[in-house]
Amino acid sequence: TVASKLCARRRSRPRAGELGPRGGDAAGGAMASGFIPPTNYGMVEEDLHRSGQPNEMNLRFIERLGLNKVIYLSPDDPDLVFLHFLEDNGVELVHLGANESMRSPWSPISEETVLEALRIILDESNYPLHVMDHQGSHRTGTVLGCLRKAQRWSLTSIFDEYRRYAGSRVRLANEQFIELFDTDLVDVPPNPPKWFR
C-alpha cells in the first residue's frame, strides 16, 4: 500500500546525527560529525585562530586544532568545562583579561593588555595559538586589529575585518583605539611567525 511504502521510505532516511552515505548526516554538514566551530571562529593566519569562548559542543573542533596556547581576553574566568578541557589536553591558558576586570565592559581593552597579547602572538614558539574572549568580537577584534596594523594593513581592511566579527555591535572606541595604536611599541621577538617576517 501507499502508506507502507511511505513508512519504509522514512525508515531508510538517515535521522539527524546519523551518518549518511558519504559520512555526513542528512544535512551533510560538519556539525553531524561533531566538529562545530565556536562563535565567531576564524583562522587569522596559519596556526593562529580566533573565536568566542567555546562551549561543550565545540570542544572536538578545538581539539582538532592541536593548540599549544590560548589567550583569553575576557575579564571573567573561562567556563570550568573549557578549563578542564585545556588542562586535559595540555594547552596553556594565558588569561590576560583578568587585568581588565576593573574597567567598564564598554571601554576599549588597555594598551598594556594588547601589547602583552601581541608579544605572545608574535612568538612562534606559542603556536598553534588561539585568541578568544567571551564572544570573540570586541577584545579579540581590537588585539587582532592592532596585529593587522603592525602587519601594515590599511585601516579600511582592518576595520572591515573587525566589523565582520562585531556585526551590528561595532564599537567606535575600539576602532579609534586601533587607529591611534602606536605599532612602534610592539616588541617583535627574534622568532616571529613566518607570515610576519
JSON list of C-alpha atoms in Angstrom, two decimals, residues 28-171:
[
{"chain": "A", "resi": 28, "resn": "GLY", "atom": "CA", "xyz": [25.73, 16.81, 5.12]},
{"chain": "A", "resi": 29, "resn": "GLY", "atom": "CA", "xyz": [27.48, 19.26, 7.45]},
{"chain": "A", "resi": 30, "resn": "ALA", "atom": "CA", "xyz": [30.40, 19.09, 9.82]},
{"chain": "A", "resi": 31, "resn": "MET", "atom": "CA", "xyz": [28.00, 19.51, 12.72]},
{"chain": "A", "resi": 32, "resn": "ALA", "atom": "CA", "xyz": [26.83, 15.90, 12.47]},
{"chain": "A", "resi": 33, "resn": "SER", "atom": "CA", "xyz": [30.38, 14.63, 12.80]},
{"chain": "A", "resi": 34, "resn": "GLY", "atom": "CA", "xyz": [30.74, 16.65, 16.00]},
{"chain": "A", "resi": 35, "resn": "PHE", "atom": "CA", "xyz": [33.09, 19.32, 14.67]},
{"chain": "A", "resi": 36, "resn": "ILE", "atom": "CA", "xyz": [31.22, 22.51, 15.46]},
{"chain": "A", "resi": 37, "resn": "PRO", "atom": "CA", "xyz": [33.31, 25.70, 15.48]},
{"chain": "A", "resi": 38, "resn": "PRO", "atom": "CA", "xyz": [32.79, 28.20, 18.31]},
{"chain": "A", "resi": 39, "resn": "THR", "atom": "CA", "xyz": [31.02, 31.52, 17.86]},
{"chain": "A", "resi": 40, "resn": "ASN", "atom": "CA", "xyz": [32.95, 33.95, 15.65]},
{"chain": "A", "resi": 41, "resn": "TYR", "atom": "CA", "xyz": [35.59, 31.34, 14.79]},
{"chain": "A", "resi": 42, "resn": "GLY", "atom": "CA", "xyz": [38.12, 32.35, 12.17]},
{"chain": "A", "resi": 43, "resn": "MET", "atom": "CA", "xyz": [41.61, 31.46, 11.05]},
{"chain": "A", "resi": 44, "resn": "VAL", "atom": "CA", "xyz": [43.68, 34.64, 11.30]},
{"chain": "A", "resi": 45, "resn": "GLU", "atom": "CA", "xyz": [46.92, 33.24, 9.88]},
{"chain": "A", "resi": 46, "resn": "GLU", "atom": "CA", "xyz": [48.44, 29.78, 9.67]},
{"chain": "A", "resi": 47, "resn": "ASP", "atom": "CA", "xyz": [48.10, 28.16, 13.14]},
{"chain": "A", "resi": 48, "resn": "LEU", "atom": "CA", "xyz": [46.58, 31.37, 14.59]},
{"chain": "A", "resi": 49, "resn": "HIS", "atom": "CA", "xyz": [42.86, 31.14, 15.38]},
{"chain": "A", "resi": 50, "resn": "ARG", "atom": "CA", "xyz": [40.22, 33.39, 16.93]},
{"chain": "A", "resi": 51, "resn": "SER", "atom": "CA", "xyz": [36.74, 32.87, 18.38]},
{"chain": "A", "resi": 52, "resn": "GLY", "atom": "CA", "xyz": [34.37, 33.37, 21.25]},
{"chain": "A", "resi": 53, "resn": "GLN", "atom": "CA", "xyz": [34.72, 31.08, 24.26]},
{"chain": "A", "resi": 54, "resn": "PRO", "atom": "CA", "xyz": [33.92, 27.52, 23.16]},
{"chain": "A", "resi": 55, "resn": "ASN", "atom": "CA", "xyz": [31.10, 25.58, 24.77]},
{"chain": "A", "resi": 56, "resn": "GLU", "atom": "CA", "xyz": [30.92, 21.82, 25.26]},
{"chain": "A", "resi": 57, "resn": "MET", "atom": "CA", "xyz": [29.69, 21.25, 21.69]},
{"chain": "A", "resi": 58, "resn": "ASN", "atom": "CA", "xyz": [32.80, 22.97, 20.27]},
{"chain": "A", "resi": 59, "resn": "LEU", "atom": "CA", "xyz": [35.47, 21.01, 22.15]},
{"chain": "A", "resi": 60, "resn": "ARG", "atom": "CA", "xyz": [36.01, 18.31, 19.49]},
{"chain": "A", "resi": 61, "resn": "PHE", "atom": "CA", "xyz": [36.59, 21.07, 16.93]},
{"chain": "A", "resi": 62, "resn": "ILE", "atom": "CA", "xyz": [39.04, 22.88, 19.23]},
{"chain": "A", "resi": 63, "resn": "GLU", "atom": "CA", "xyz": [40.83, 19.60, 19.96]},
{"chain": "A", "resi": 64, "resn": "ARG", "atom": "CA", "xyz": [41.49, 19.13, 16.22]},
{"chain": "A", "resi": 65, "resn": "LEU", "atom": "CA", "xyz": [43.42, 22.42, 16.14]},
{"chain": "A", "resi": 66, "resn": "GLY", "atom": "CA", "xyz": [46.21, 20.87, 18.26]},
{"chain": "A", "resi": 67, "resn": "LEU", "atom": "CA", "xyz": [46.65, 24.06, 20.27]},
{"chain": "A", "resi": 68, "resn": "ASN", "atom": "CA", "xyz": [49.72, 24.87, 22.33]},
{"chain": "A", "resi": 69, "resn": "LYS", "atom": "CA", "xyz": [48.35, 28.04, 23.96]},
{"chain": "A", "resi": 70, "resn": "VAL", "atom": "CA", "xyz": [45.11, 30.03, 24.37]},
{"chain": "A", "resi": 71, "resn": "ILE", "atom": "CA", "xyz": [45.00, 33.77, 25.06]},
{"chain": "A", "resi": 72, "resn": "TYR", "atom": "CA", "xyz": [41.76, 34.56, 26.94]},
{"chain": "A", "resi": 73, "resn": "LEU", "atom": "CA", "xyz": [40.91, 38.28, 26.93]},
{"chain": "A", "resi": 74, "resn": "SER", "atom": "CA", "xyz": [37.62, 38.42, 28.88]},
{"chain": "A", "resi": 75, "resn": "PRO", "atom": "CA", "xyz": [37.74, 39.77, 32.45]},
{"chain": "A", "resi": 76, "resn": "ASP", "atom": "CA", "xyz": [35.59, 36.89, 33.74]},
{"chain": "A", "resi": 77, "resn": "ASP", "atom": "CA", "xyz": [37.03, 33.43, 34.30]},
{"chain": "A", "resi": 78, "resn": "PRO", "atom": "CA", "xyz": [36.66, 30.88, 31.50]},
{"chain": "A", "resi": 79, "resn": "ASP", "atom": "CA", "xyz": [33.98, 28.21, 31.80]},
{"chain": "A", "resi": 80, "resn": "LEU", "atom": "CA", "xyz": [35.02, 25.28, 34.04]},
{"chain": "A", "resi": 81, "resn": "VAL", "atom": "CA", "xyz": [34.33, 22.70, 31.32]},
{"chain": "A", "resi": 82, "resn": "PHE", "atom": "CA", "xyz": [36.64, 24.61, 28.98]},
{"chain": "A", "resi": 83, "resn": "LEU", "atom": "CA", "xyz": [39.31, 24.95, 31.70]},
{"chain": "A", "resi": 84, "resn": "HIS", "atom": "CA", "xyz": [39.23, 21.18, 32.31]},
{"chain": "A", "resi": 85, "resn": "PHE", "atom": "CA", "xyz": [39.43, 20.57, 28.56]},
{"chain": "A", "resi": 86, "resn": "LEU", "atom": "CA", "xyz": [42.55, 22.75, 28.30]},
{"chain": "A", "resi": 87, "resn": "GLU", "atom": "CA", "xyz": [44.15, 21.02, 31.28]},
{"chain": "A", "resi": 88, "resn": "ASP", "atom": "CA", "xyz": [43.35, 17.54, 29.96]},
{"chain": "A", "resi": 89, "resn": "ASN", "atom": "CA", "xyz": [44.85, 18.40, 26.56]},
{"chain": "A", "resi": 90, "resn": "GLY", "atom": "CA", "xyz": [47.99, 20.11, 27.87]},
{"chain": "A", "resi": 91, "resn": "VAL", "atom": "CA", "xyz": [47.03, 23.53, 26.46]},
{"chain": "A", "resi": 92, "resn": "GLU", "atom": "CA", "xyz": [48.41, 26.53, 28.34]},
{"chain": "A", "resi": 93, "resn": "LEU", "atom": "CA", "xyz": [45.89, 29.27, 29.19]},
{"chain": "A", "resi": 94, "resn": "VAL", "atom": "CA", "xyz": [47.06, 32.88, 29.39]},
{"chain": "A", "resi": 95, "resn": "HIS", "atom": "CA", "xyz": [44.25, 34.90, 30.99]},
{"chain": "A", "resi": 96, "resn": "LEU", "atom": "CA", "xyz": [45.11, 38.47, 30.04]},
{"chain": "A", "resi": 97, "resn": "GLY", "atom": "CA", "xyz": [41.55, 39.66, 30.56]},
{"chain": "A", "resi": 98, "resn": "ALA", "atom": "CA", "xyz": [41.91, 39.33, 34.33]},
{"chain": "A", "resi": 99, "resn": "ASN", "atom": "CA", "xyz": [43.81, 42.64, 34.22]},
{"chain": "A", "resi": 100, "resn": "GLU", "atom": "CA", "xyz": [40.71, 44.26, 32.73]},
{"chain": "A", "resi": 101, "resn": "SER", "atom": "CA", "xyz": [38.20, 43.34, 35.47]},
{"chain": "A", "resi": 102, "resn": "MET", "atom": "CA", "xyz": [38.00, 46.86, 36.92]},
{"chain": "A", "resi": 103, "resn": "ARG", "atom": "CA", "xyz": [37.38, 48.54, 33.55]},
{"chain": "A", "resi": 104, "resn": "SER", "atom": "CA", "xyz": [33.96, 49.21, 32.09]},
{"chain": "A", "resi": 105, "resn": "PRO", "atom": "CA", "xyz": [32.91, 46.49, 29.62]},
{"chain": "A", "resi": 106, "resn": "TRP", "atom": "CA", "xyz": [32.31, 49.31, 27.10]},
{"chain": "A", "resi": 107, "resn": "SER", "atom": "CA", "xyz": [35.78, 50.82, 27.33]},
{"chain": "A", "resi": 108, "resn": "PRO", "atom": "CA", "xyz": [38.46, 49.57, 24.95]},
{"chain": "A", "resi": 109, "resn": "ILE", "atom": "CA", "xyz": [40.97, 47.00, 26.13]},
{"chain": "A", "resi": 110, "resn": "SER", "atom": "CA", "xyz": [44.08, 48.54, 27.71]},
{"chain": "A", "resi": 111, "resn": "GLU", "atom": "CA", "xyz": [47.23, 49.19, 25.71]},
{"chain": "A", "resi": 112, "resn": "GLU", "atom": "CA", "xyz": [49.24, 47.05, 28.16]},
{"chain": "A", "resi": 113, "resn": "THR", "atom": "CA", "xyz": [46.98, 44.05, 27.55]},
{"chain": "A", "resi": 114, "resn": "VAL", "atom": "CA", "xyz": [47.18, 44.50, 23.76]},
{"chain": "A", "resi": 115, "resn": "LEU", "atom": "CA", "xyz": [50.98, 44.72, 23.87]},
{"chain": "A", "resi": 116, "resn": "GLU", "atom": "CA", "xyz": [51.23, 41.60, 26.05]},
{"chain": "A", "resi": 117, "resn": "ALA", "atom": "CA", "xyz": [48.87, 39.70, 23.72]},
{"chain": "A", "resi": 118, "resn": "LEU", "atom": "CA", "xyz": [50.90, 40.77, 20.68]},
{"chain": "A", "resi": 119, "resn": "ARG", "atom": "CA", "xyz": [54.12, 39.70, 22.38]},
{"chain": "A", "resi": 120, "resn": "ILE", "atom": "CA", "xyz": [52.64, 36.19, 22.75]},
{"chain": "A", "resi": 121, "resn": "ILE", "atom": "CA", "xyz": [51.13, 36.18, 19.24]},
{"chain": "A", "resi": 122, "resn": "LEU", "atom": "CA", "xyz": [54.42, 37.20, 17.63]},
{"chain": "A", "resi": 123, "resn": "ASP", "atom": "CA", "xyz": [56.42, 34.44, 19.34]},
{"chain": "A", "resi": 124, "resn": "GLU", "atom": "CA", "xyz": [56.31, 31.38, 17.07]},
{"chain": "A", "resi": 125, "resn": "SER", "atom": "CA", "xyz": [57.10, 29.04, 19.98]},
{"chain": "A", "resi": 126, "resn": "ASN", "atom": "CA", "xyz": [53.50, 29.60, 21.22]},
{"chain": "A", "resi": 127, "resn": "TYR", "atom": "CA", "xyz": [51.93, 28.09, 18.10]},
{"chain": "A", "resi": 128, "resn": "PRO", "atom": "CA", "xyz": [49.35, 26.73, 17.32]},
{"chain": "A", "resi": 129, "resn": "LEU", "atom": "CA", "xyz": [47.65, 29.60, 19.17]},
{"chain": "A", "resi": 130, "resn": "HIS", "atom": "CA", "xyz": [44.05, 30.66, 19.77]},
{"chain": "A", "resi": 131, "resn": "VAL", "atom": "CA", "xyz": [42.91, 34.17, 20.78]},
{"chain": "A", "resi": 132, "resn": "MET", "atom": "CA", "xyz": [39.46, 34.49, 22.34]},
{"chain": "A", "resi": 133, "resn": "ASP", "atom": "CA", "xyz": [37.13, 36.47, 24.56]},
{"chain": "A", "resi": 134, "resn": "HIS", "atom": "CA", "xyz": [33.56, 35.81, 25.62]},
{"chain": "A", "resi": 135, "resn": "GLN", "atom": "CA", "xyz": [32.01, 36.48, 22.18]},
{"chain": "A", "resi": 136, "resn": "GLY", "atom": "CA", "xyz": [35.15, 36.69, 20.04]},
{"chain": "A", "resi": 137, "resn": "SER", "atom": "CA", "xyz": [34.36, 40.14, 18.74]},
{"chain": "A", "resi": 138, "resn": "HIS", "atom": "CA", "xyz": [35.45, 43.27, 20.63]},
{"chain": "A", "resi": 139, "resn": "ARG", "atom": "CA", "xyz": [38.54, 42.48, 22.71]},
{"chain": "A", "resi": 140, "resn": "THR", "atom": "CA", "xyz": [39.76, 39.84, 20.27]},
{"chain": "A", "resi": 141, "resn": "GLY", "atom": "CA", "xyz": [38.97, 42.15, 17.35]},
{"chain": "A", "resi": 142, "resn": "THR", "atom": "CA", "xyz": [40.90, 45.01, 18.92]},
{"chain": "A", "resi": 143, "resn": "VAL", "atom": "CA", "xyz": [44.01, 42.89, 19.58]},
{"chain": "A", "resi": 144, "resn": "LEU", "atom": "CA", "xyz": [43.92, 41.41, 16.09]},
{"chain": "A", "resi": 145, "resn": "GLY", "atom": "CA", "xyz": [43.23, 44.84, 14.56]},
{"chain": "A", "resi": 146, "resn": "CYS", "atom": "CA", "xyz": [46.44, 46.06, 16.22]},
{"chain": "A", "resi": 147, "resn": "LEU", "atom": "CA", "xyz": [48.23, 42.98, 14.86]},
{"chain": "A", "resi": 148, "resn": "ARG", "atom": "CA", "xyz": [46.96, 43.84, 11.35]},
{"chain": "A", "resi": 149, "resn": "LYS", "atom": "CA", "xyz": [48.21, 47.39, 11.82]},
{"chain": "A", "resi": 150, "resn": "ALA", "atom": "CA", "xyz": [51.65, 46.01, 12.73]},
{"chain": "A", "resi": 151, "resn": "GLN", "atom": "CA", "xyz": [51.41, 43.94, 9.52]},
{"chain": "A", "resi": 152, "resn": "ARG", "atom": "CA", "xyz": [50.88, 47.25, 7.68]},
{"chain": "A", "resi": 153, "resn": "TRP", "atom": "CA", "xyz": [47.31, 46.53, 6.59]},
{"chain": "A", "resi": 154, "resn": "SER", "atom": "CA", "xyz": [45.27, 49.56, 5.52]},
{"chain": "A", "resi": 155, "resn": "LEU", "atom": "CA", "xyz": [42.79, 50.88, 8.09]},
{"chain": "A", "resi": 156, "resn": "THR", "atom": "CA", "xyz": [39.96, 50.11, 5.65]},
{"chain": "A", "resi": 157, "resn": "SER", "atom": "CA", "xyz": [40.94, 46.42, 5.59]},
{"chain": "A", "resi": 158, "resn": "ILE", "atom": "CA", "xyz": [41.46, 46.32, 9.35]},
{"chain": "A", "resi": 159, "resn": "PHE", "atom": "CA", "xyz": [38.04, 47.83, 10.08]},
{"chain": "A", "resi": 160, "resn": "ASP", "atom": "CA", "xyz": [36.38, 45.57, 7.53]},
{"chain": "A", "resi": 161, "resn": "GLU", "atom": "CA", "xyz": [37.74, 42.52, 9.38]},
{"chain": "A", "resi": 162, "resn": "TYR", "atom": "CA", "xyz": [36.81, 43.97, 12.80]},
{"chain": "A", "resi": 163, "resn": "ARG", "atom": "CA", "xyz": [33.23, 44.71, 11.63]},
{"chain": "A", "resi": 164, "resn": "ARG", "atom": "CA", "xyz": [32.84, 41.27, 10.08]},
{"chain": "A", "resi": 165, "resn": "TYR", "atom": "CA", "xyz": [33.15, 39.72, 13.55]},
{"chain": "A", "resi": 166, "resn": "ALA", "atom": "CA", "xyz": [31.50, 42.52, 15.57]},
{"chain": "A", "resi": 167, "resn": "GLY", "atom": "CA", "xyz": [28.41, 42.55, 13.35]},
{"chain": "A", "resi": 168, "resn": "SER", "atom": "CA", "xyz": [25.86, 45.17, 14.34]},
{"chain": "A", "resi": 169, "resn": "ARG", "atom": "CA", "xyz": [27.64, 45.72, 17.69]},
{"chain": "A", "resi": 170, "resn": "VAL", "atom": "CA", "xyz": [30.61, 47.69, 16.33]},
{"chain": "A", "resi": 171, "resn": "ARG", "atom": "CA", "xyz": [32.24, 49.87, 18.98]}
]
